[in-house]
Amino acid sequence: MKRKLRLKNKFIPVNIPKLFNQEKINVKKCLDTGWISSEGEYVKKFEDSFSKYNKRIYGVAVSSGTGALEIAMKSLNLKKNDEVIIPSFSIISTALCVIKLGLKPILVDSNLDTWNMDTDQVIKKISKKTKAIVITHIYGFPVDMKKILRIAKRKNIKIIEDAAEMIGQTYFKKKCGSFGDLSTFSFYANKHITTGEGGMILTNNKKLYDKCRSLRNLCFGTGTHRFNHNDIGWNYRMTNLQAAMGCGQLKNITRIINRKREIGKRYISILSRCNKIYIQPDKLKYSKNIFWVFGILLKRNTGFTRDWLVKKLLKSNIQTRNFFYPMHKQKIFHKMKLFLKKKKFPNADYLSQNGFYLPSGLGTSNKEIDFVAKTLKNILENKI
Ligand SMILES: Cc1ncc(COP(=O)(O)O)c(C=O)c1O
């Protein structure tokens, strides 16, 4: 009873990262030697080890997953108004990398089982103007991408695979992030591997690699003409300090993934018989769930709303995060006269209105997971 009360009074945040001793050793080395900006041994080490882990040839470390998407998209050299297919239900970064470059975003709805982009719709929306598709894997399972990849290859449509949430995940036993012409990752504090803030682009194509490296670093000129720039780039460099953390984290990737799956299975064991919610299974035919976060989707006609439920959880000191807000409803895009035609994305709407995720961080303890799951179960069964 006492233990229960103590947990009740303790705030459980939606994410607690897990850091290991190796990160501290590596970061201390940077501080001791003064290699604190983007120059220094760890950036290249992290790029090499992360690309090797994902079975890709080249890696370009950058300052965020959003920056990785922008650079990857720009490296494709597409023309104004070329069409790029993206999911409506995603982080805004997916749309920004298209819109900021003057390309035309073509939205697709979601699949209600996987919460990923609906692959049949992707194929239907391919037109002569389609030049790229951003395959965005969301929450736990990868997009079932076989058909898309086959058609894209045949039609010479470029694929950017956004694997920000899928570090270490596989699709038919092959690493997510090894499928696109370019793939992108995020190392924000809630990702499987974190550098605080950070991102990475992977590719097997030397030309794209060179272009991405240049875009990350202001497209500096060469030799004596260093300050005569080749293109409009960004300063999206990753620091040696961040890469030092990444190298330490990557050493523990197997432990990290095992723990994520343990958290997911623990939640499933307590919540699987709650008939008012839908939770994802721990595996599909092509992948085991990697549980980047543990999502909850309210079924229809429960008699209460998602917002009521998350407020109840917060009263028990449990923080949650609502699912993404879909792109076709973003005020800022409407102001820009985007997505004004009354196209329907009922599944993206349903997910964004009825979904949220529970504390799923690597630093969250088993006691906390059990407390969260049991509190949610009690609310759903009207016991509190
Ligand atoms: C699928 C996806 N892509 C891109 C990003 C952007 O990454 P960052 O926050 O590092 O900019 C995120 C962030 O959560 C994400 O979930």
Tab-separated table of C-alpha atoms and ligand atoms in Angstrom:
chain	number	residue	atom	x	y	z
A	1	MET	CA	0.000	0.000	0.000
A	2	LYS	CA	2.787	2.409	1.028
A	3	ARG	CA	4.693	1.628	-2.195
A	4	LYS	CA	1.571	2.314	-4.268
A	5	LEU	CA	1.096	5.699	-2.615
A	6	ARG	CA	4.705	6.618	-3.174
A	7	LEU	CA	4.383	5.853	-6.882
A	8	LYS	CA	1.123	7.739	-7.012
A	9	ASN	CA	2.889	10.866	-5.826
A	10	LYS	CA	5.757	10.482	-8.234
A	11	PHE	CA	5.365	12.142	-11.623
A	12	ILE	CA	6.009	9.668	-14.434
A	13	PRO	CA	7.143	11.540	-17.564
A	14	VAL	CA	6.407	10.260	-21.032
A	15	ASN	CA	10.113	9.799	-21.644
A	16	ILE	CA	13.145	9.203	-19.439
A	17	PRO	CA	16.298	8.601	-21.497
A	18	LYS	CA	18.895	6.029	-20.508
A	19	LEU	CA	22.557	6.987	-20.585
A	20	PHE	CA	25.471	4.626	-20.047
A	21	ASN	CA	28.958	5.109	-18.637
A	22	GLN	CA	30.634	5.000	-22.053
A	23	GLU	CA	28.946	8.273	-23.090
A	24	LYS	CA	30.410	10.014	-20.026
A	25	ILE	CA	33.903	8.683	-20.779
A	26	ASN	CA	33.668	9.791	-24.429
A	27	VAL	CA	32.228	13.244	-23.681
A	28	LYS	CA	34.839	13.835	-20.977
A	29	LYS	CA	37.532	13.076	-23.539
A	30	CYS	CA	36.110	15.800	-25.828
A	31	LEU	CA	36.023	18.284	-22.957
A	32	ASP	CA	39.537	17.389	-21.802
A	33	THR	CA	41.013	17.701	-25.291
A	34	GLY	CA	38.994	20.729	-26.411
A	35	TRP	CA	37.447	18.971	-29.452
A	36	ILE	CA	33.959	20.286	-28.839
A	37	SER	CA	32.669	21.519	-32.212
A	38	SER	CA	32.043	19.443	-35.319
A	39	GLU	CA	35.766	18.814	-35.813
A	40	GLY	CA	37.039	15.783	-33.919
A	41	GLU	CA	37.376	12.025	-34.074
A	42	TYR	CA	33.895	11.047	-32.895
A	43	VAL	CA	31.838	12.476	-35.782
A	44	LYS	CA	33.492	10.216	-38.354
A	45	LYS	CA	33.559	7.302	-35.890
A	46	PHE	CA	29.825	7.665	-35.264
A	47	GLU	CA	29.053	7.975	-38.988
A	48	ASP	CA	31.102	4.860	-39.749
A	49	SER	CA	29.766	2.732	-36.918
A	50	PHE	CA	26.148	3.782	-37.450
A	51	SER	CA	26.264	3.132	-41.199
A	52	LYS	CA	27.969	-0.215	-40.606
A	53	TYR	CA	25.292	-1.160	-38.069
A	54	ASN	CA	22.617	-0.355	-40.660
A	55	LYS	CA	24.494	-2.090	-43.505
A	56	ARG	CA	24.968	1.104	-45.506
A	57	ILE	CA	28.160	2.528	-46.987
A	58	TYR	CA	27.988	6.234	-46.129
A	59	GLY	CA	26.758	8.242	-43.140
A	60	VAL	CA	26.376	12.010	-42.718
A	61	ALA	CA	25.813	13.098	-39.115
A	62	VAL	CA	23.674	16.220	-38.712
A	63	SER	CA	22.062	18.305	-35.982
A	64	SER	CA	18.533	16.810	-36.077
A	65	GLY	CA	16.211	14.359	-37.815
A	66	THR	CA	14.388	17.336	-39.342
A	67	GLY	CA	17.661	18.628	-40.782
A	68	ALA	CA	18.464	15.144	-42.098
A	69	LEU	CA	15.182	15.105	-44.043
A	70	GLU	CA	15.752	18.590	-45.475
A	71	ILE	CA	19.264	17.773	-46.642
A	72	ALA	CA	18.243	14.367	-48.027
A	73	MET	CA	15.397	15.942	-50.011
A	74	LYS	CA	17.528	18.786	-51.347
A	75	SER	CA	20.273	16.361	-52.422
A	76	LEU	CA	17.814	14.792	-54.881
A	77	ASN	CA	17.852	17.991	-56.932
A	78	LEU	CA	14.120	17.961	-57.686
A	79	LYS	CA	12.389	20.774	-59.575
A	80	LYS	CA	9.766	23.204	-58.276
A	81	ASN	CA	6.315	21.556	-58.114
A	82	ASP	CA	7.657	18.020	-58.532
A	83	GLU	CA	5.360	15.795	-56.497
A	84	VAL	CA	6.463	14.019	-53.346
A	85	ILE	CA	4.168	11.516	-51.602
A	86	ILE	CA	4.106	11.703	-47.797
A	87	PRO	CA	1.759	10.531	-45.018
A	88	SER	CA	-0.705	13.043	-43.551
A	89	PHE	CA	-0.295	11.397	-40.141
A	90	SER	CA	3.315	12.177	-39.243
A	91	ILE	CA	5.594	14.696	-37.557
A	92	ILE	CA	5.544	18.017	-39.404
A	93	SER	CA	9.197	17.519	-40.444
A	94	THR	CA	8.023	15.108	-43.177
A	95	ALA	CA	5.967	17.854	-44.836
A	96	LEU	CA	8.457	20.656	-44.140
A	97	CYS	CA	11.256	19.053	-46.137
A	98	VAL	CA	8.944	19.066	-49.166
A	99	ILE	CA	7.265	22.443	-48.715
A	100	LYS	CA	10.388	24.436	-47.849
A	101	LEU	CA	11.960	23.350	-51.134
A	102	GLY	CA	8.947	24.428	-53.247
A	103	LEU	CA	7.996	20.817	-54.029
A	104	LYS	CA	4.406	19.642	-54.015
A	105	PRO	CA	3.354	17.397	-51.102
A	106	ILE	CA	0.813	14.710	-51.992
A	107	LEU	CA	-0.755	13.355	-48.821
A	108	VAL	CA	-1.896	9.802	-48.196
A	109	ASP	CA	-4.081	8.419	-45.426
A	110	SER	CA	-2.999	5.881	-42.785
A	111	ASN	CA	-3.624	2.203	-42.241
A	112	LEU	CA	-5.555	1.732	-38.989
A	113	ASP	CA	-3.789	-1.514	-38.071
A	114	THR	CA	-0.188	-0.408	-38.449
A	115	TRP	CA	-0.749	3.377	-38.039
A	116	ASN	CA	1.623	3.792	-40.978
A	117	MET	CA	0.960	5.279	-44.412
A	118	ASP	CA	-1.543	3.257	-46.438
A	119	THR	CA	0.563	1.550	-49.069
A	120	ASP	CA	-2.325	1.004	-51.533
A	121	GLN	CA	-3.000	4.749	-51.459
A	122	VAL	CA	0.668	5.504	-52.033
A	123	ILE	CA	0.574	3.382	-55.169
A	124	LYS	CA	-2.706	4.952	-56.339
A	125	LYS	CA	-1.324	8.464	-55.931
A	126	ILE	CA	1.793	7.856	-58.022
A	127	SER	CA	1.589	10.031	-61.152
A	128	LYS	CA	3.940	11.162	-63.904
A	129	LYS	CA	4.847	14.095	-61.672
A	130	THR	CA	5.826	11.906	-58.691
A	131	LYS	CA	9.554	12.206	-58.185
A	132	ALA	CA	9.960	11.001	-54.601
A	133	ILE	CA	8.198	9.193	-51.758
A	134	VAL	CA	9.028	9.649	-48.093
A	135	ILE	CA	8.427	6.278	-46.456
A	136	THR	CA	7.871	7.214	-42.813
A	137	HIS	CA	7.828	4.407	-40.257
A	138	ILE	CA	5.701	5.334	-37.268
A	139	TYR	CA	5.750	4.222	-33.598
A	140	GLY	CA	6.469	0.470	-33.685
A	141	PHE	CA	6.213	-1.205	-37.072
A	142	PRO	CA	7.786	-0.318	-40.400
A	143	VAL	CA	5.686	0.477	-43.455
A	144	ASP	CA	5.009	-2.721	-45.417
A	145	MET	CA	7.055	-1.285	-48.232
A	146	LYS	CA	7.805	-4.139	-50.666
A	147	LYS	CA	5.324	-3.060	-53.353
A	148	ILE	CA	6.217	0.622	-53.082
A	149	LEU	CA	9.914	-0.125	-53.466
A	150	ARG	CA	9.288	-2.297	-56.515
A	151	ILE	CA	7.169	0.326	-58.298
A	152	ALA	CA	9.493	3.181	-57.328
A	153	LYS	CA	12.433	1.325	-58.824
A	154	ARG	CA	10.553	0.664	-62.052
A	155	LYS	CA	9.439	4.300	-62.382
A	156	ASN	CA	12.689	5.833	-61.156
A	157	ILE	CA	10.985	7.485	-58.180
A	158	LYS	CA	13.404	8.299	-55.378
A	159	ILE	CA	12.795	6.939	-51.892
A	160	ILE	CA	13.705	8.703	-48.682
A	161	GLU	CA	13.166	6.286	-45.833
A	162	ASP	CA	12.492	8.143	-42.592
A	163	ALA	CA	13.656	5.685	-39.948
A	164	ALA	CA	13.808	8.223	-37.092
A	165	GLU	CA	11.636	6.018	-34.901
A	166	MET	CA	12.989	2.675	-36.149
A	167	ILE	CA	16.647	2.519	-35.126
A	168	GLY	CA	17.463	-1.191	-34.931
A	169	GLN	CA	14.135	-2.299	-36.429
A	170	THR	CA	14.078	-4.780	-39.321
A	171	TYR	CA	11.730	-5.399	-42.251
A	172	PHE	CA	11.862	-9.039	-43.398
A	173	LYS	CA	15.116	-9.348	-41.421
A	174	LYS	CA	16.787	-6.392	-43.204
A	175	LYS	CA	17.526	-3.186	-41.255
A	176	CYS	CA	15.039	-0.321	-41.563
A	177	GLY	CA	17.002	2.590	-42.900
A	178	SER	CA	18.747	0.412	-45.468
A	179	PHE	CA	15.987	0.521	-48.099
A	180	GLY	CA	15.735	4.085	-49.421
A	181	ASP	CA	18.031	5.894	-51.861
A	182	LEU	CA	18.615	7.879	-48.700
A	183	SER	CA	17.465	7.119	-45.185
A	184	THR	CA	17.215	9.496	-42.255
A	185	PHE	CA	17.344	9.117	-38.469
A	186	SER	CA	16.833	11.259	-35.368
A	187	PHE	CA	18.793	11.057	-32.127
A	188	TYR	CA	16.504	13.236	-30.023
A	189	ALA	CA	16.335	12.222	-26.332
A	190	ASN	CA	13.353	9.911	-26.862
A	191	LYS	CA	14.925	7.915	-29.703
A	192	HIS	CA	16.511	4.476	-29.298
A	193	ILE	CA	19.929	6.073	-29.642
A	194	THR	CA	20.277	9.628	-28.408
A	195	THR	CA	22.837	12.375	-28.785
A	196	GLY	CA	20.570	14.907	-27.036
A	197	GLU	CA	19.699	16.439	-30.396
A	198	GLY	CA	21.004	14.977	-33.635
A	199	GLY	CA	20.337	13.112	-36.827
A	200	MET	CA	21.954	11.051	-39.586
A	201	ILE	CA	21.547	10.470	-43.313
A	202	LEU	CA	22.620	7.108	-44.724
A	203	THR	CA	23.083	6.167	-48.373
A	204	ASN	CA	25.014	3.813	-50.624
A	205	ASN	CA	25.316	6.459	-53.344
A	206	LYS	CA	28.623	8.372	-53.358
A	207	LYS	CA	27.212	11.351	-55.277
A	208	LEU	CA	24.320	11.778	-52.832
A	209	TYR	CA	26.736	11.360	-49.945
A	210	ASP	CA	29.033	14.124	-51.235
A	211	LYS	CA	26.043	16.398	-51.820
A	212	CYS	CA	24.645	15.783	-48.314
A	213	ARG	CA	28.033	16.472	-46.706
A	214	SER	CA	28.299	19.727	-48.591
A	215	LEU	CA	24.715	20.812	-47.773
A	216	ARG	CA	25.273	20.136	-44.073
A	217	ASN	CA	28.235	22.486	-44.027
A	218	LEU	CA	27.151	25.637	-45.906
A	219	CYS	CA	28.338	24.253	-49.276
A	220	PHE	CA	31.810	25.701	-48.749
A	221	GLY	CA	33.993	25.999	-51.836
A	222	THR	CA	37.324	24.184	-52.133
A	223	GLY	CA	40.976	25.157	-51.768
A	224	THR	CA	41.630	28.860	-51.809
A	225	HIS	CA	38.000	29.465	-52.751
A	226	ARG	CA	36.611	28.062	-49.506
A	227	PHE	CA	34.449	31.136	-48.914
A	228	ASN	CA	33.038	31.134	-52.430
A	229	HIS	CA	30.093	28.795	-51.821
A	230	ASN	CA	28.748	26.194	-54.266
A	231	ASP	CA	25.076	26.222	-53.317
A	232	ILE	CA	22.548	27.307	-50.679
A	233	GLY	CA	23.257	25.032	-47.738
A	234	TRP	CA	22.766	24.945	-43.997
A	235	ASN	CA	24.885	24.738	-40.910
A	236	TYR	CA	23.377	21.448	-39.720
A	237	ARG	CA	26.647	20.041	-38.373
A	238	MET	CA	26.709	17.577	-35.483
A	239	THR	CA	29.204	18.371	-32.725
A	240	ASN	CA	31.964	16.042	-31.580
A	241	LEU	CA	30.313	16.073	-28.132
A	242	GLN	CA	27.046	14.754	-29.582
A	243	ALA	CA	28.824	12.143	-31.712
A	244	ALA	CA	30.795	11.041	-28.631
A	245	MET	CA	27.469	10.319	-26.949
A	246	GLY	CA	26.208	8.510	-30.045
A	247	CYS	CA	29.263	6.211	-30.124
A	248	GLY	CA	28.657	5.276	-26.488
A	249	GLN	CA	24.954	4.691	-27.048
A	250	LEU	CA	25.498	2.552	-30.138
A	251	LYS	CA	27.650	0.159	-28.117
A	252	ASN	CA	24.506	-0.607	-26.105
A	253	ILE	CA	22.019	-0.860	-28.968
A	254	THR	CA	21.142	-4.522	-28.396
A	255	ARG	CA	20.430	-3.868	-24.703
A	256	ILE	CA	18.370	-0.811	-25.653
A	257	ILE	CA	16.199	-2.672	-28.153
A	258	ASN	CA	15.688	-5.613	-25.812
A	259	ARG	CA	14.547	-3.226	-23.066
A	260	LYS	CA	12.122	-1.434	-25.405
A	261	ARG	CA	10.582	-4.777	-26.347
A	262	GLU	CA	10.419	-5.780	-22.694
A	263	ILE	CA	8.524	-2.563	-21.889
A	264	GLY	CA	6.111	-3.188	-24.770
A	265	LYS	CA	5.420	-6.765	-23.719
A	266	ARG	CA	4.889	-5.684	-20.110
A	267	TYR	CA	2.238	-3.198	-21.186
A	268	ILE	CA	0.600	-5.810	-23.443
A	269	SER	CA	0.433	-8.352	-20.630
A	270	ILE	CA	-1.612	-5.951	-18.472
A	271	LEU	CA	-3.668	-4.168	-21.142
A	272	SER	CA	-4.433	-6.862	-23.711
A	273	ARG	CA	-7.863	-7.690	-22.323
A	274	CYS	CA	-9.103	-4.075	-22.064
A	275	ASN	CA	-11.844	-4.036	-24.659
A	276	LYS	CA	-12.164	-0.249	-24.965
A	277	ILE	CA	-8.735	0.242	-26.471
A	278	TYR	CA	-6.760	-1.060	-29.381
A	279	ILE	CA	-3.079	-1.803	-28.798
A	280	GLN	CA	-0.654	-3.117	-31.386
A	281	PRO	CA	0.545	-6.733	-31.272
A	282	ASP	CA	4.144	-7.591	-30.541
A	283	LYS	CA	4.722	-8.866	-34.060
A	284	LEU	CA	3.489	-8.832	-37.659
A	285	LYS	CA	4.563	-11.132	-40.483
A	286	TYR	CA	7.451	-8.853	-41.489
A	287	SER	CA	8.640	-7.371	-38.172
A	288	LYS	CA	8.648	-7.609	-34.411
A	289	ASN	CA	7.233	-4.472	-32.779
A	290	ILE	CA	10.126	-2.263	-31.646
A	291	PHE	CA	7.830	-0.163	-29.400
A	292	TRP	CA	9.538	3.184	-29.981
A	293	VAL	CA	6.537	4.315	-27.945
A	294	PHE	CA	3.636	2.316	-26.552
A	295	GLY	CA	0.530	3.635	-28.324
A	296	ILE	CA	-3.080	3.423	-27.177
A	297	LEU	CA	-5.969	3.905	-29.614
A	298	LEU	CA	-9.493	4.294	-28.243
A	299	LYS	CA	-12.113	2.142	-29.919
A	300	ARG	CA	-15.300	3.784	-31.220
A	301	ASN	CA	-18.295	4.379	-28.917
A	302	THR	CA	-16.489	4.011	-25.606
A	303	GLY	CA	-18.610	6.775	-24.069
A	304	PHE	CA	-15.579	8.951	-23.252
A	305	THR	CA	-12.935	10.854	-25.173
A	306	ARG	CA	-9.188	10.542	-25.457
A	307	ASP	CA	-8.828	13.978	-23.861
A	308	TRP	CA	-10.888	12.932	-20.838
A	309	LEU	CA	-8.779	9.777	-20.461
A	310	VAL	CA	-5.399	11.510	-20.633
A	311	LYS	CA	-6.582	14.098	-18.070
A	312	LYS	CA	-7.541	11.248	-15.728
A	313	LEU	CA	-4.073	9.732	-16.175
A	314	LEU	CA	-2.433	13.074	-15.481
A	315	LYS	CA	-4.368	13.292	-12.229
A	316	SER	CA	-2.529	10.105	-11.260
A	317	ASN	CA	0.739	11.841	-12.225
A	318	ILE	CA	1.087	9.932	-15.481
A	319	GLN	CA	2.170	12.015	-18.437
A	320	THR	CA	1.093	10.958	-21.923
A	321	ARG	CA	1.540	12.413	-25.384
A	322	ASN	CA	-1.228	12.688	-27.959
A	323	PHE	CA	-0.639	11.181	-31.394
A	324	PHE	CA	0.461	13.437	-34.270
A	325	TYR	CA	-1.875	16.115	-35.629
A	326	PRO	CA	-2.403	15.404	-39.342
A	327	MET	CA	-0.863	17.580	-42.040
A	328	HIS	CA	-4.149	18.187	-43.898
A	329	LYS	CA	-5.494	20.000	-40.833
A	330	GLN	CA	-2.476	22.153	-39.946
A	331	LYS	CA	-3.479	25.836	-39.687
A	332	ILE	CA	-0.134	27.001	-40.972
A	333	PHE	CA	-0.476	24.962	-44.164
A	334	HIS	CA	-4.016	26.256	-44.762
A	335	LYS	CA	-2.646	29.798	-44.427
A	336	MET	CA	-0.175	28.850	-47.143
A	337	LYS	CA	-3.149	27.671	-49.258
A	338	LEU	CA	-2.069	24.050	-48.978
A	339	PHE	CA	-4.444	21.093	-48.491
A	340	LEU	CA	-7.556	23.263	-48.861
A	341	LYS	CA	-9.336	20.896	-51.241
A	342	LYS	CA	-11.762	18.772	-49.256
A	343	LYS	CA	-9.870	15.501	-49.562
A	344	LYS	CA	-10.656	12.946	-46.906
A	345	PHE	CA	-8.155	11.264	-44.606
A	346	PRO	CA	-10.491	9.512	-42.171
A	347	ASN	CA	-7.890	7.202	-40.670
A	348	ALA	CA	-5.360	9.965	-40.044
A	349	ASP	CA	-8.210	11.918	-38.389
A	350	TYR	CA	-9.186	8.930	-36.280
A	351	LEU	CA	-5.619	8.301	-35.106
A	352	SER	CA	-4.984	11.930	-34.258
A	353	GLN	CA	-8.244	12.285	-32.304
A	354	ASN	CA	-8.203	8.966	-30.458
A	355	GLY	CA	-4.557	8.032	-29.994
A	356	PHE	CA	-1.912	8.761	-27.383
A	357	TYR	CA	1.116	7.056	-25.983
A	358	LEU	CA	2.165	6.024	-22.515
A	359	PRO	CA	5.519	6.556	-20.767
A	360	SER	CA	7.850	4.390	-22.838
A	361	GLY	CA	11.335	5.733	-22.112
A	362	LEU	CA	14.318	3.498	-21.571
A	363	GLY	CA	14.808	4.965	-18.111
A	364	THR	CA	11.251	4.109	-17.014
A	365	SER	CA	11.274	1.305	-14.418
A	366	ASN	CA	9.171	-1.871	-14.418
A	367	LYS	CA	7.373	-0.600	-11.304
A	368	GLU	CA	6.429	2.561	-13.138
A	369	ILE	CA	5.285	0.656	-16.243
A	370	ASP	CA	3.098	-1.614	-14.105
A	371	PHE	CA	1.672	1.360	-12.230
A	372	VAL	CA	0.823	3.172	-15.494
A	373	ALA	CA	-0.763	0.097	-17.067
A	374	LYS	CA	-2.795	-0.822	-13.979
A	375	THR	CA	-3.994	2.763	-13.499
A	376	LEU	CA	-5.133	2.912	-17.132
A	377	LYS	CA	-6.825	-0.474	-16.813
A	378	ASN	CA	-8.659	0.648	-13.673
A	379	ILE	CA	-9.880	3.824	-15.367
A	380	LEU	CA	-11.090	1.829	-18.370
A	381	GLU	CA	-12.915	-0.584	-16.110
A	382	ASN	CA	-14.438	2.364	-14.171
A	383	LYS	CA	-12.669	1.356	-10.988
A	384	ILE	CA	-11.251	4.874	-10.475
B	1	LIG	C1	9.330	10.048	-37.973
B	1	LIG	C2	10.100	11.250	-37.540
B	1	LIG	N1	10.815	11.923	-38.446
B	1	LIG	C3	11.526	13.015	-38.124
B	1	LIG	C4	11.568	13.481	-36.832
B	1	LIG	C5	12.323	14.726	-36.512
B	1	LIG	O1	13.435	14.493	-35.719
B	1	LIG	P1	14.077	15.657	-34.837
B	1	LIG	O2	13.216	15.878	-33.658
B	1	LIG	O3	15.426	15.096	-34.467
B	1	LIG	O4	14.199	16.860	-35.708
B	1	LIG	C6	10.851	12.804	-35.840
B	1	LIG	C7	10.871	13.273	-34.450
B	1	LIG	O5	10.333	12.697	-33.526
B	1	LIG	C8	10.084	11.660	-36.196
B	1	LIG	O6	9.363	10.997	-35.295
